Amino acid sequence: MFRMWGKIMKDNRLVRDKVICIGDYSLSRTQMIFQALDDICYEFDLSKPLWLDATVRDFQLHDKTRFTQDNFIDSVDFDFLEIQIIEE
């Protein structure tokens, strides 16, 4: 099962978190990542963040990344949204 953990942090505190599970292995890994991120954003009532070069590099290296205000078109009321793959 593919699992991605999303968490919203503000002032070094966890505000909200959610684990998304995807069991549809007909999807590619990339499709699962985008589907899980879409689901996390839906749960947190957020617009989808933009993948900037630094965000992509961090995710490729560590299977996790942080989306800050720079990644969102709308303003956000938190320091960052972090996503991390916790199981494949």
Short mmCIF file of C-alpha atoms in Angstrom, two decimals:
data_model
loop_
_atom_site.label_atom_id
_atom_site.label_comp_id
_atom_site.label_asym_id
_atom_site.label_seq_id
_atom_site.Cartn_x
_atom_site.Cartn_y
_atom_site.Cartn_z
CA MET A 1 0.00 0.00 0.00
CA PHE A 2 1.23 3.47 -0.91
CA ARG A 3 0.98 5.94 1.98
CA MET A 4 1.77 9.62 2.12
CA TRP A 5 1.77 11.68 5.29
CA GLY A 6 0.87 15.35 5.04
CA LYS A 7 1.22 17.78 7.90
CA ILE A 8 0.70 21.48 8.38
CA MET A 9 3.15 23.21 10.70
CA LYS A 10 2.95 26.66 12.27
CA ASP A 11 5.33 28.09 14.88
CA ASN A 12 7.10 24.70 15.13
CA ARG A 13 3.83 22.99 16.07
CA LEU A 14 1.81 20.41 14.25
CA VAL A 15 -1.52 22.01 13.33
CA ARG A 16 -3.07 19.19 11.27
CA ASP A 17 -1.94 15.94 9.74
CA LYS A 18 -3.39 13.26 7.52
CA VAL A 19 -2.18 9.96 6.10
CA ILE A 20 -3.48 9.12 2.64
CA CYS A 21 -3.50 5.47 1.55
CA ILE A 22 -3.68 4.43 -2.09
CA GLY A 23 -4.05 0.78 -3.01
CA ASP A 24 -4.64 1.21 -6.74
CA TYR A 25 -1.46 -0.27 -8.20
CA SER A 26 -2.65 0.36 -11.75
CA LEU A 27 -1.43 3.93 -11.11
CA SER A 28 2.22 4.81 -11.60
CA ARG A 29 4.24 6.01 -8.61
CA THR A 30 4.04 9.57 -9.94
CA GLN A 31 0.27 9.33 -10.31
CA MET A 32 0.00 8.02 -6.74
CA ILE A 33 2.09 10.94 -5.46
CA PHE A 34 -0.09 13.51 -7.22
CA GLN A 35 -3.31 11.75 -6.21
CA ALA A 36 -2.19 11.63 -2.55
CA LEU A 37 -1.19 15.31 -2.63
CA ASP A 38 -4.56 16.21 -4.17
CA ASP A 39 -6.32 14.26 -1.40
CA ILE A 40 -4.23 15.96 1.32
CA CYS A 41 -4.99 19.40 -0.11
CA TYR A 42 -8.69 18.52 -0.28
CA GLU A 43 -8.67 17.38 3.38
CA PHE A 44 -6.90 20.59 4.46
CA ASP A 45 -9.03 22.79 2.16
CA LEU A 46 -5.94 24.09 0.34
CA SER A 47 -5.23 24.94 -3.25
CA LYS A 48 -2.67 22.67 -4.85
CA PRO A 49 0.89 23.88 -4.28
CA LEU A 50 3.26 24.61 -7.12
CA TRP A 51 6.25 22.30 -7.49
CA LEU A 52 9.26 24.63 -7.60
CA ASP A 53 12.72 23.31 -8.57
CA ALA A 54 13.90 23.14 -4.94
CA THR A 55 10.74 21.29 -3.94
CA VAL A 56 11.21 18.72 -6.71
CA ARG A 57 14.89 18.18 -5.85
CA ASP A 58 14.14 17.71 -2.15
CA PHE A 59 11.38 15.21 -2.92
CA GLN A 60 13.56 13.25 -5.37
CA LEU A 61 16.35 12.96 -2.81
CA HIS A 62 14.36 12.27 0.37
CA ASP A 63 10.80 11.24 -0.61
CA LYS A 64 9.62 14.27 1.35
CA THR A 65 9.43 18.00 0.84
CA ARG A 66 8.02 21.22 2.28
CA PHE A 67 5.71 23.61 0.53
CA THR A 68 6.00 27.15 1.89
CA GLN A 69 4.07 30.32 1.03
CA ASP A 70 6.16 30.58 -2.15
CA ASN A 71 4.54 27.37 -3.43
CA PHE A 72 0.96 28.64 -3.09
CA ILE A 73 -0.84 31.21 -5.19
CA ASP A 74 -3.26 31.99 -2.34
CA SER A 75 -1.90 33.15 1.00
CA VAL A 76 -1.71 30.48 3.69
CA ASP A 77 -1.96 30.74 7.47
CA PHE A 78 0.85 28.32 8.35
CA ASP A 79 4.60 28.04 7.96
CA PHE A 80 4.68 25.01 5.68
CA LEU A 81 2.92 21.92 4.39
CA GLU A 82 5.21 18.91 4.51
CA ILE A 83 4.54 15.70 2.62
CA GLN A 84 6.43 12.46 3.06
CA ILE A 85 6.07 9.00 1.59
CA ILE A 86 5.94 6.61 4.53
CA GLU A 87 5.24 3.33 2.74
CA GLU A 88 5.27 1.96 -0.78
#
